[in-house]
Coordinates of C-alpha atoms and ligand atoms in Angstrom, one line a residue:
X30 CA 26.5 -11.4 -13.9
X31 CA 22.9 -12.4 -13.7
X32 CA 20.6 -9.6 -14.8
X33 CA 18.2 -8.4 -12.2
X34 CA 14.6 -7.3 -11.6
X35 CA 15.0 -3.8 -10.2
X36 CA 12.1 -2.4 -8.2
X37 CA 11.6 1.3 -8.3
X38 CA 9.5 2.7 -5.4
X39 CA 8.9 5.8 -3.4
X40 CA 8.3 3.7 -0.2
X41 CA 9.8 0.6 1.3
X42 CA 9.2 -0.7 4.8
X43 CA 11.1 -0.5 7.2
X44 CA 12.9 2.4 5.5
X45 CA 9.8 4.4 4.6
X46 CA 6.1 3.8 4.7
X47 CA 3.0 5.9 4.4
X48 CA 0.6 3.1 3.7
X49 CA 0.3 -0.2 1.8
X50 CA 2.8 0.7 -0.9
X51 CA 5.5 0.6 1.8
X52 CA 4.4 -2.7 3.1
X53 CA 4.2 -4.3 -0.3
X54 CA 7.7 -3.1 -1.4
X55 CA 9.1 -4.1 1.9
X56 CA 8.0 -7.7 1.2
X57 CA 7.6 -8.4 -2.5
X58 CA 11.2 -7.9 -3.7
X59 CA 12.6 -9.9 -0.8
X60 CA 10.1 -12.7 -1.5
X61 CA 11.2 -12.9 -5.1
X62 CA 14.9 -12.7 -4.0
X63 CA 14.3 -15.7 -1.7
X64 CA 12.7 -17.5 -4.6
X65 CA 15.9 -17.2 -6.5
X66 CA 15.1 -14.1 -8.7
X67 CA 18.0 -11.7 -8.6
X68 CA 16.4 -8.6 -7.2
X69 CA 17.3 -5.1 -6.0
X70 CA 15.4 -2.0 -5.1
X71 CA 15.9 1.7 -5.7
X72 CA 14.1 4.2 -3.4
X73 CA 14.6 7.8 -2.1
X74 CA 16.8 8.5 0.9
X75 CA 14.3 10.3 3.1
X76 CA 15.5 12.5 6.0
X77 CA 14.3 10.2 8.8
X78 CA 16.6 7.4 7.6
X79 CA 19.6 6.8 9.8
X80 CA 22.7 5.4 8.1
X81 CA 23.4 3.3 11.2
X82 CA 20.3 1.3 10.5
X83 CA 20.9 -1.7 8.3
X84 CA 24.5 -0.6 7.6
X85 CA 23.4 2.0 5.0
X86 CA 26.6 3.5 3.4
X87 CA 27.5 5.9 0.7
X88 CA 28.4 4.0 -2.5
X89 CA 28.4 6.6 -5.2
X90 CA 28.8 10.3 -4.8
X91 CA 27.9 12.9 -7.4
X92 CA 26.0 10.7 -9.8
X93 CA 25.1 13.0 -12.6
X94 CA 21.3 13.3 -13.0
X95 CA 20.9 16.5 -15.0
X96 CA 17.4 17.5 -14.0
X97 CA 16.1 20.3 -13.5
X98 CA 19.4 21.9 -14.4
X99 CA 22.3 20.2 -16.0
X100 CA 25.0 19.9 -13.4
X101 CA 22.7 18.5 -10.7
X102 CA 23.7 15.2 -9.1
X103 CA 22.6 12.8 -6.4
X104 CA 24.5 10.7 -3.9
X105 CA 23.6 7.0 -3.8
X106 CA 23.6 5.0 -0.5
X107 CA 23.4 1.3 -0.4
X108 CA 22.3 -1.3 2.2
X109 CA 22.4 -5.1 2.2
X110 CA 18.8 -5.9 3.3
X111 CA 18.6 -9.7 4.1
X112 CA 21.1 -10.3 1.3
X113 CA 19.3 -8.1 -1.2
X114 CA 20.7 -4.7 -2.4
X115 CA 18.7 -1.6 -1.7
X116 CA 19.9 1.7 -3.2
X117 CA 18.8 5.0 -1.8
X118 CA 18.8 8.1 -4.0
X119 CA 20.0 11.0 -1.8
X120 CA 19.4 14.7 -2.5
X121 CA 18.5 16.6 0.6
X122 CA 16.6 19.4 -1.0
X123 CA 14.0 16.9 -2.4
X124 CA 13.7 14.1 0.1
X125 CA 14.9 15.5 3.5
X126 CA 11.4 16.5 4.6
X127 CA 9.0 15.7 7.4
X128 CA 6.5 13.9 5.2
X129 CA 6.8 12.0 2.0
X130 CA 4.4 13.8 -0.4
X131 CA 2.4 16.4 1.4
X132 CA 1.9 18.2 4.7
X133 CA -1.3 19.4 6.2
X134 CA -1.5 22.3 3.8
X135 CA -1.5 20.0 0.8
X136 CA 0.9 18.3 -1.7
X137 CA 4.4 19.7 -1.8
X138 CA 4.6 22.3 -4.6
X139 CA 7.6 20.6 -6.2
X140 CA 6.4 17.0 -6.3
X141 CA 6.6 16.8 -10.0
X142 CA 10.2 18.0 -10.0
X143 CA 11.1 15.7 -7.0
X144 CA 9.9 12.6 -8.7
X145 CA 11.1 13.4 -12.2
X146 CA 14.5 13.9 -10.5
X147 CA 14.0 10.5 -8.7
X148 CA 13.1 8.6 -12.0
X149 CA 16.0 10.2 -13.8
X150 CA 18.4 9.4 -11.0
X151 CA 17.2 5.7 -11.2
X152 CA 18.2 5.6 -14.8
X153 CA 21.5 7.4 -14.2
X154 CA 22.3 5.1 -11.4
X155 CA 21.6 1.9 -13.4
X156 CA 23.8 3.3 -16.2
X157 CA 26.5 3.9 -13.7
X158 CA 26.3 0.5 -12.2
X159 CA 26.9 -0.8 -15.7
X160 CA 24.6 -3.9 -16.0
X161 CA 21.2 -3.3 -17.6
X162 CA 18.4 -4.8 -15.6
X163 CA 16.3 -7.6 -17.0
X164 CA 13.1 -5.9 -15.7
X165 CA 12.5 -2.5 -14.4
X166 CA 9.5 -2.7 -12.1
X167 CA 7.9 0.7 -11.3
X168 CA 5.3 1.3 -8.7
X169 CA 2.7 4.1 -8.7
X170 CA 3.0 7.5 -10.2
X171 CA 6.2 8.5 -8.3
X172 CA 8.2 6.0 -10.5
X173 CA 5.8 6.2 -13.5
X174 CA 8.4 7.9 -15.8
X175 CA 10.8 5.0 -15.6
X176 CA 9.0 2.8 -18.1
X177 CA 8.5 5.8 -20.3
X178 CA 12.2 6.7 -20.4
X179 CA 13.0 3.1 -21.0
X180 CA 10.6 2.9 -23.9
X181 CA 12.1 5.8 -25.7
X182 CA 15.7 5.4 -24.8
X183 CA 16.0 1.8 -25.8
X184 CA 15.1 2.7 -29.3
X185 CA 18.5 4.4 -29.8
X186 CA 20.6 3.3 -26.8
X187 CA 21.8 -0.4 -27.0
X188 CA 22.4 -0.4 -23.2
X189 CA 18.6 -0.5 -22.6
X190 CA 17.7 -2.6 -25.6
X191 CA 17.0 -5.9 -23.7
X192 CA 15.4 -4.4 -20.6
X193 CA 11.6 -4.7 -20.2
X194 CA 9.4 -2.8 -17.8
X195 CA 6.4 -3.5 -15.5
X196 CA 4.2 -0.7 -14.2
X197 CA 2.2 -1.6 -11.1
X198 CA -0.7 0.5 -10.2
X199 CA -1.4 0.5 -6.4
X200 CA -3.9 3.3 -6.5
X201 CA -5.3 4.8 -9.7
X202 CA -6.6 7.9 -7.9
X203 CA -3.1 9.2 -7.4
X204 CA -1.8 10.0 -10.9
X205 CA 0.8 12.7 -10.5
X206 CA -1.1 15.2 -12.7
X207 CA 0.8 18.5 -13.3
X208 CA 0.8 21.6 -15.5
X209 CA 1.9 20.9 -19.0
X210 CA 4.9 23.2 -18.7
X211 CA 6.5 20.7 -16.3
X212 CA 6.8 18.2 -19.2
X213 CA 9.4 20.4 -20.8
X214 CA 12.8 19.2 -20.0
X215 CA 11.6 16.1 -18.2
X216 CA 13.6 14.0 -20.6
X217 CA 10.8 12.5 -22.7
X218 CA 10.7 13.4 -26.4
X219 CA 8.0 15.7 -27.8
X220 CA 6.1 12.8 -29.4
X221 CA 5.2 11.5 -25.9
X222 CA 2.9 14.5 -25.6
X223 CA -0.2 12.9 -27.2
X224 CA -3.5 11.5 -26.0
X225 CA -2.1 8.0 -26.1
X226 CA 1.0 9.2 -24.2
X227 CA 1.5 11.5 -21.2
X228 CA -1.0 14.2 -22.1
X229 CA -4.3 14.2 -20.1
X230 CA -6.8 17.0 -20.6
X231 CA -4.0 19.4 -21.3
X232 CA -2.0 18.4 -18.3
X233 CA 1.1 16.2 -17.8
X234 CA 0.0 12.9 -16.3
X235 CA 3.0 10.9 -14.9
X236 CA 1.1 7.7 -14.1
X237 CA -0.4 7.7 -17.6
X238 CA 3.2 7.8 -18.9
X239 CA 3.9 4.5 -17.0
X240 CA 0.6 2.9 -18.2
X241 CA 1.2 4.0 -21.8
X242 CA 4.8 2.9 -22.2
X243 CA 5.4 -0.1 -19.8
X244 CA 5.7 -3.5 -21.4
X245 CA 3.3 -4.9 -18.8
X246 CA 0.9 -3.1 -16.5
X247 CA -0.3 -4.7 -13.3
X248 CA -2.6 -3.8 -10.5
X249 CA -2.9 -5.3 -7.1
X250 CA -6.0 -7.5 -7.3
X251 CA -8.0 -9.2 -10.1
X252 CA -11.2 -7.4 -9.2
X253 CA -9.6 -3.9 -9.3
X254 CA -8.0 -4.8 -12.7
X255 CA -11.6 -5.3 -14.0
X256 CA -13.1 -2.3 -12.2
X257 CA -10.6 0.2 -13.5
X258 CA -11.6 -0.5 -17.1
X259 CA -14.9 1.4 -16.5
X260 CA -15.7 5.0 -15.6
X261 CA -16.8 4.3 -12.1
X262 CA -13.3 3.3 -10.9
X263 CA -11.1 4.3 -13.9
X264 CA -10.4 7.8 -12.6
X265 CA -10.4 9.1 -16.2
X266 CA -7.7 6.6 -17.3
X267 CA -10.2 3.9 -18.3
X268 CA -9.6 4.7 -22.0
X269 CA -5.8 4.1 -22.0
X270 CA -6.3 1.1 -19.7
X271 CA -8.7 -0.4 -22.2
X272 CA -6.2 0.3 -24.9
X273 CA -3.6 -1.6 -22.9
X274 CA -6.0 -4.3 -21.7
X275 CA -4.0 -7.1 -23.4
X276 CA -1.0 -6.1 -21.2
X277 CA -3.0 -5.5 -18.0
X278 CA -2.9 -8.1 -15.2
X279 CA -4.4 -8.2 -11.7
X280 CA -2.2 -9.9 -9.2
X281 CA -3.3 -10.0 -5.6
X282 CA -0.8 -8.7 -3.2
X283 CA 0.6 -10.8 -0.4
X284 CA 0.8 -10.2 3.3
X285 CA 4.1 -10.3 5.1
X286 CA 3.4 -12.9 7.8
X287 CA 6.9 -12.3 9.1
X288 CA 5.6 -9.0 10.4
X289 CA 1.9 -9.5 10.6
X290 CA 1.4 -12.7 12.5
X291 CA -0.1 -12.8 16.0
X292 CA 2.0 -15.9 16.8
X293 CA 5.2 -13.9 16.7
X294 CA 4.2 -10.2 16.8
X295 CA 6.7 -8.3 19.0
X296 CA 4.2 -5.5 19.5
X297 CA 1.6 -7.6 21.3
X298 CA 1.4 -8.1 25.0
X299 CA 0.9 -11.9 24.3
X300 CA 1.0 -14.1 21.3
X301 CA -1.6 -16.5 19.9
X302 CA -2.4 -18.6 16.9
X303 CA -5.2 -20.8 15.4
X304 CA -3.6 -24.1 16.5
X305 CA -2.8 -22.8 20.0
X306 CA -5.3 -24.1 22.6
X307 CA -4.7 -20.8 24.4
X308 CA -5.4 -18.9 21.2
X309 CA -8.7 -17.4 22.2
X310 CA -7.4 -16.6 25.7
X311 CA -4.4 -15.0 24.1
X312 CA -6.5 -12.8 21.9
X313 CA -8.8 -11.9 24.8
X314 CA -5.7 -10.8 26.8
X315 CA -4.7 -8.6 23.9
X316 CA -8.2 -7.1 24.0
X317 CA -8.2 -6.4 27.7
X318 CA -4.7 -4.8 27.5
X319 CA -5.8 -2.7 24.5
X320 CA -8.9 -1.4 26.4
X321 CA -6.7 -0.5 29.2
X322 CA -4.1 1.2 27.0
X323 CA -6.7 3.3 25.3
X324 CA -8.7 4.2 28.4
X325 CA -11.8 2.3 27.2
X326 CA -14.4 0.8 29.7
X327 CA -13.2 -2.6 31.0
X328 CA -16.7 -4.0 30.6
X329 CA -16.1 -3.9 26.9
X330 CA -14.1 -7.0 27.4
X331 CA -17.4 -8.8 27.2
X332 CA -18.8 -6.9 24.2
X333 CA -17.7 -6.7 20.6
X334 CA -15.0 -4.2 19.9
X335 CA -14.8 -2.8 16.4
X336 CA -11.5 -1.6 15.0
X337 CA -10.7 0.8 12.1
X338 CA -7.1 1.5 10.9
X339 CA -6.5 3.6 7.8
X340 CA -6.0 6.9 6.1
X341 CA -8.9 9.2 7.0
X342 CA -9.8 9.9 3.4
X343 CA -12.8 9.4 1.2
X344 CA -11.3 6.2 -0.2
X345 CA -11.5 4.4 3.1
X346 CA -15.1 5.4 3.8
X347 CA -14.3 6.8 7.3
X348 CA -17.2 9.2 6.9
X349 CA -19.6 6.2 6.7
X350 CA -18.3 5.0 10.0
X351 CA -18.5 8.4 11.7
X352 CA -22.1 8.7 10.4
X353 CA -23.3 5.5 12.1
X354 CA -21.4 5.8 15.4
X355 CA -24.6 6.9 17.4
X356 CA -26.4 3.9 16.1
X357 CA -23.5 1.6 17.0
X358 CA -23.4 3.0 20.5
X359 CA -27.0 2.0 21.0
X360 CA -25.8 -1.6 20.6
X361 CA -23.3 -1.2 23.4
X362 CA -20.1 -2.0 21.4
X363 CA -16.7 -0.4 21.6
X364 CA -15.2 1.4 18.6
X365 CA -11.5 2.1 18.0
X366 CA -10.3 4.4 15.2
X367 CA -6.6 4.9 14.3
X368 CA -5.8 7.2 11.4
X369 CA -4.8 10.5 10.1
X370 CA -5.6 12.5 7.0
X371 CA -8.5 14.9 6.3
X372 CA -8.7 17.5 9.1
X373 CA -12.5 17.5 9.2
X374 CA -12.6 13.7 9.6
X375 CA -10.0 13.9 12.3
X376 CA -11.9 16.6 14.2
X377 CA -15.2 14.7 13.9
X378 CA -13.6 11.5 15.2
X379 CA -12.2 13.4 18.2
X380 CA -15.6 15.0 18.9
X381 CA -17.2 11.6 18.9
X382 CA -14.6 10.4 21.4
X383 CA -15.7 13.3 23.7
X384 CA -19.3 12.4 23.3
X385 CA -18.8 8.6 23.9
X386 CA -16.0 8.7 26.5
X387 CA -14.9 5.2 27.4
X388 CA -16.8 3.6 24.5
X389 CA -15.1 5.1 21.5
X390 CA -11.4 5.9 21.2
X391 CA -9.9 7.9 18.2
X392 CA -6.2 8.1 17.9
X393 CA -5.2 10.7 15.4
X394 CA -1.7 10.0 14.1
X395 CA 0.4 7.3 12.6
X396 CA 1.6 4.6 15.0
X397 CA 2.9 1.4 13.6
X398 CA 2.9 -0.6 16.9
X399 CA -0.7 0.4 17.9
X400 CA -1.9 -0.8 14.5
X401 CA -0.7 -4.3 15.4
X402 CA -2.4 -4.1 18.8
X403 CA -5.7 -3.0 17.3
X404 CA -5.6 -5.8 14.9
X405 CA -5.2 -8.2 17.8
X406 CA -7.4 -6.6 20.4
X407 CA -10.5 -6.0 18.2
X408 CA -13.2 -8.5 17.5
X409 CA -14.4 -7.1 14.2
X410 CA -12.4 -5.1 11.7
X411 CA -14.1 -2.3 9.8
X412 CA -13.2 -1.4 6.2
X413 CA -16.0 0.5 4.4
X414 CA -13.8 1.5 1.5
X415 CA -15.4 3.2 -1.5
X416 CA -12.8 1.5 -3.7
X417 CA -9.8 -0.7 -2.6
X418 CA -7.1 -1.7 -5.1
X419 CA -6.1 -4.5 -2.8
X420 CA -6.1 -3.6 0.9
X421 CA -3.7 -5.2 3.3
X422 CA -5.4 -4.3 6.6
X423 CA -8.2 -6.8 6.0
X424 CA -5.6 -9.5 5.2
X425 CA -3.9 -8.7 8.5
X426 CA -7.3 -8.7 10.3
X427 CA -8.0 -12.2 9.0
X428 CA -4.7 -13.5 10.2
X429 CA -5.3 -11.9 13.7
X430 CA -8.7 -13.6 13.9
X431 CA -10.6 -10.3 13.6
X432 CA -13.3 -11.0 10.9
X433 CA -13.7 -7.9 8.7
X434 CA -16.9 -6.1 7.7
X435 CA -16.0 -4.6 4.3
X436 CA -17.4 -3.2 1.1
X437 CA -17.5 -5.8 -1.6
X438 CA -15.1 -4.0 -3.9
X439 CA -11.6 -4.5 -5.4
X440 CA -9.2 -6.6 -3.3
X441 CA -11.8 -6.8 -0.4
X442 CA -14.0 -8.9 -2.7
X443 CA -11.0 -11.1 -3.6
X444 CA -9.9 -11.8 0.0
X445 CA -13.0 -12.0 2.1
X446 CA -15.5 -14.9 1.9
X447 CA -18.7 -13.3 3.0
X448 CA -21.2 -14.6 5.6
X449 CA -23.5 -16.5 5.4
X450 CA -21.4 -18.9 3.4
X451 CA -20.3 -21.9 5.5
X452 CA -16.8 -20.9 4.5
X453 CA -17.3 -17.3 5.6
X454 CA -14.3 -15.4 6.9
X455 CA -16.1 -12.0 7.2
X456 CA -19.0 -9.8 6.2
X457 CA -19.4 -7.7 3.1
X458 CA -21.9 -5.2 1.8
X459 CA -22.7 -4.1 -1.7
X460 CA -21.9 -0.4 -2.0
X461 CA -20.6 2.3 0.2
X462 CA -23.8 3.4 1.9
X463 CA -24.0 4.0 5.7
X464 CA -27.2 2.1 6.1
X465 CA -25.8 -1.0 4.3
X466 CA -22.6 -0.7 6.4
X467 CA -24.6 -0.5 9.6
X468 CA -26.7 -3.5 8.7
X469 CA -23.6 -5.6 7.9
X470 CA -22.0 -4.6 11.2
X471 CA -25.2 -5.5 13.1
X472 CA -25.2 -8.9 11.3
X473 CA -21.6 -9.4 12.6
X474 CA -22.5 -8.3 16.1
X475 CA -25.6 -10.5 16.3
X476 CA -23.5 -13.5 15.2
X477 CA -20.8 -12.7 17.7
X478 CA -23.5 -12.5 20.5
X479 CA -25.5 -15.5 19.6
X480 CA -23.3 -18.2 18.1
X481 CA -20.0 -18.4 20.0
X482 CA -19.0 -21.6 18.4
X483 CA -19.8 -20.4 14.9
X484 CA -17.9 -17.2 15.5
X485 CA -14.8 -19.1 16.7
X486 CA -15.0 -21.4 13.7
X487 CA -15.1 -18.3 11.5
X488 CA -12.1 -16.8 13.4
X489 CA -10.1 -20.0 12.8
X490 CA -11.0 -20.1 9.1
X491 CA -9.9 -16.4 8.8
X492 CA -6.6 -17.1 10.6
X493 CA -5.8 -20.0 8.3
X494 CA -6.2 -17.9 5.1
X495 CA -2.9 -17.8 3.2
X496 CA -2.2 -14.7 1.3
X497 CA 1.6 -15.2 1.5
X498 CA 4.0 -13.5 -0.8
X499 CA 5.3 -16.9 -2.0
X500 CA 2.0 -17.4 -3.8
X501 CA 1.9 -13.8 -5.2
X502 CA 5.6 -14.0 -6.1
X503 CA 5.0 -17.0 -8.4
X504 CA 2.5 -14.9 -10.4
X505 CA 5.2 -12.2 -10.8
X506 CA 7.7 -14.8 -11.9
X507 CA 5.3 -16.0 -14.6
X508 CA 4.8 -12.4 -15.7
X509 CA 8.6 -11.9 -16.0
X510 CA 8.7 -15.1 -18.0
X511 CA 6.1 -13.7 -20.4
X512 CA 8.5 -10.8 -20.9
X513 CA 11.2 -13.3 -22.0
X514 CA 13.1 -13.9 -18.8
X515 CA 13.6 -17.2 -17.0
X516 CA 15.2 -16.8 -13.6
X517 CA 15.0 -20.5 -12.6
Ligands
ADP2 P1 -3.6 2.0 1.8 O1 -2.3 1.6 1.2 O2 -4.6 2.3 0.8 O3 -3.5 3.0 2.9 P2 -3.6 -0.8 2.9 O4 -4.6 -1.5 3.6 O5 -3.0 -1.4 1.7 O6 -4.2 0.7 2.6 O7 -2.3 -0.5 3.8 C1 -2.4 0.4 4.9 C2 -1.1 0.1 5.7 O8 -0.9 1.3 6.5 C3 -1.3 -0.9 6.8 O9 0.0 -1.5 7.1 C4 -1.9 -0.2 8.0 O10 -1.6 -0.9 9.2 C5 -1.1 1.1 7.9 N1 -1.7 2.3 8.5 C6 -2.7 3.1 7.9 N2 -2.9 4.1 8.7 C7 -2.2 3.9 9.8 C8 -2.0 4.7 11.0 N3 -2.7 5.8 11.3 N4 -1.1 4.2 11.9 C9 -0.4 3.1 11.7 N5 -0.5 2.4 10.6 C10 -1.4 2.8 9.7
GLC3 C1 -2.7 1.4 -2.2 C2 -4.1 0.9 -2.2 C3 -4.3 -0.3 -1.3 C4 -3.2 -1.4 -1.6 C5 -1.8 -0.7 -1.4 C6 -0.7 -1.7 -1.7 O1 -2.3 2.2 -1.3 O2 -4.9 1.9 -1.7 O3 -5.6 -0.9 -1.6 O4 -3.3 -2.5 -0.7 O5 -1.7 0.3 -2.3 O6 -0.8 -2.3 -3.0

């Protein structure tokens, strides 16, 4: 039996998604699988999953996990997802909840227990399946203990001896930091409790465990890989990241063009593409339909419409956008905001919608299909992130011919060629400052108004950018090769 790369993740689209992590894990393992790398995925069985979808069926019942008390078990469900196996760890008390990690009151109180349980269940399941993986590929803090278990267990248990691990950081700001007492009984030996291990200012830091003990650490863009080595973006982990710098790689995510492609997007009222002579007419029809759907003034069909999609959190710089709305309105543009998150930002966005009825629409909530229609129906995509490990929405915006205006950070810097370069695909500004953001938007609006041909050429260049997973997948295959595996 060929040994596999096993992805461990708390989200995988279409089974679960709260943001980009879900998109990435919905595409990356499958892309590798299609490239001939034997791949499978292990993820939680959340309450909203229906077993009828994708033929999900029970494969192991009562798999012994032994955390937090010894007799505890999980059930394991399995699906064949386009020829690739996906395993779902089921334990209702942990995963059968309305949200993944938090509700409006804050993080679930037992997140540490939930994801220690998950990581231990992953190890128990792999043991039970009987073939040690070639590579265990963990993602974000929720699976951060997996590389740590592997590191310690393979020292004494021959089953794990030839398995290697990769820890991918999708967002360093979410670390899974908990009280030290939760370390007790998690399954790591006492020697992991050091400054170069899981201990972090007296607390138990789960992501740090993954960074400290994985054989390779990756993050989701080359720029972010450099940024996190310093205090401005390192979130306190810059020390351990510097210590592990030789094992740290920045690999730009891909976009799943099977799902995010205006030429075949099932959520759009009509489809379009860069080669299509009707392309601009098609996008214009998507715009008119979107204005109608959201109750925006029909005259905006002849003015630039600016779209924002994202978590309403500090990371995404939504406050910068809300600050400059009055100035934008003076320029007679339309603004569409889709997002949820911080209650104060949500309320402020809804207030602005009252003030600028017909010109600004804020949809508070999470709506997958509307996100597609905003990508297609906007002229300019706004992404004033304070930091951005990779960012997928700007990649989607490029493909939908919606040039982004974005902060020049992280993955935004790596994916957008800024105006006024002749190769420009969008607009960037230096740091997250509302005035700089406003100026960059006004540059874009001015260009849209005064140079129709130039703008169209920019749209076509944007739509032809290729951030496919085939390209990113090759970088991961090279990484696995460096760990000693050749899957070809
Ligand atoms: P992050 O993972 O930091 O949230 P990304 O740009 O990598 O940012 O990915 C965000 C993903 O989540 C995209 O697929 C985007 O369309 C989606 N998304 C974010 N907020 C919403 C929302 N309110 N409704 C629908 N989709 C959303
Ligand atoms: C995180 C990051 C985002 C990235 C996504 C997928 O949520 O915030 O920048 O695109 O993970 O890697």
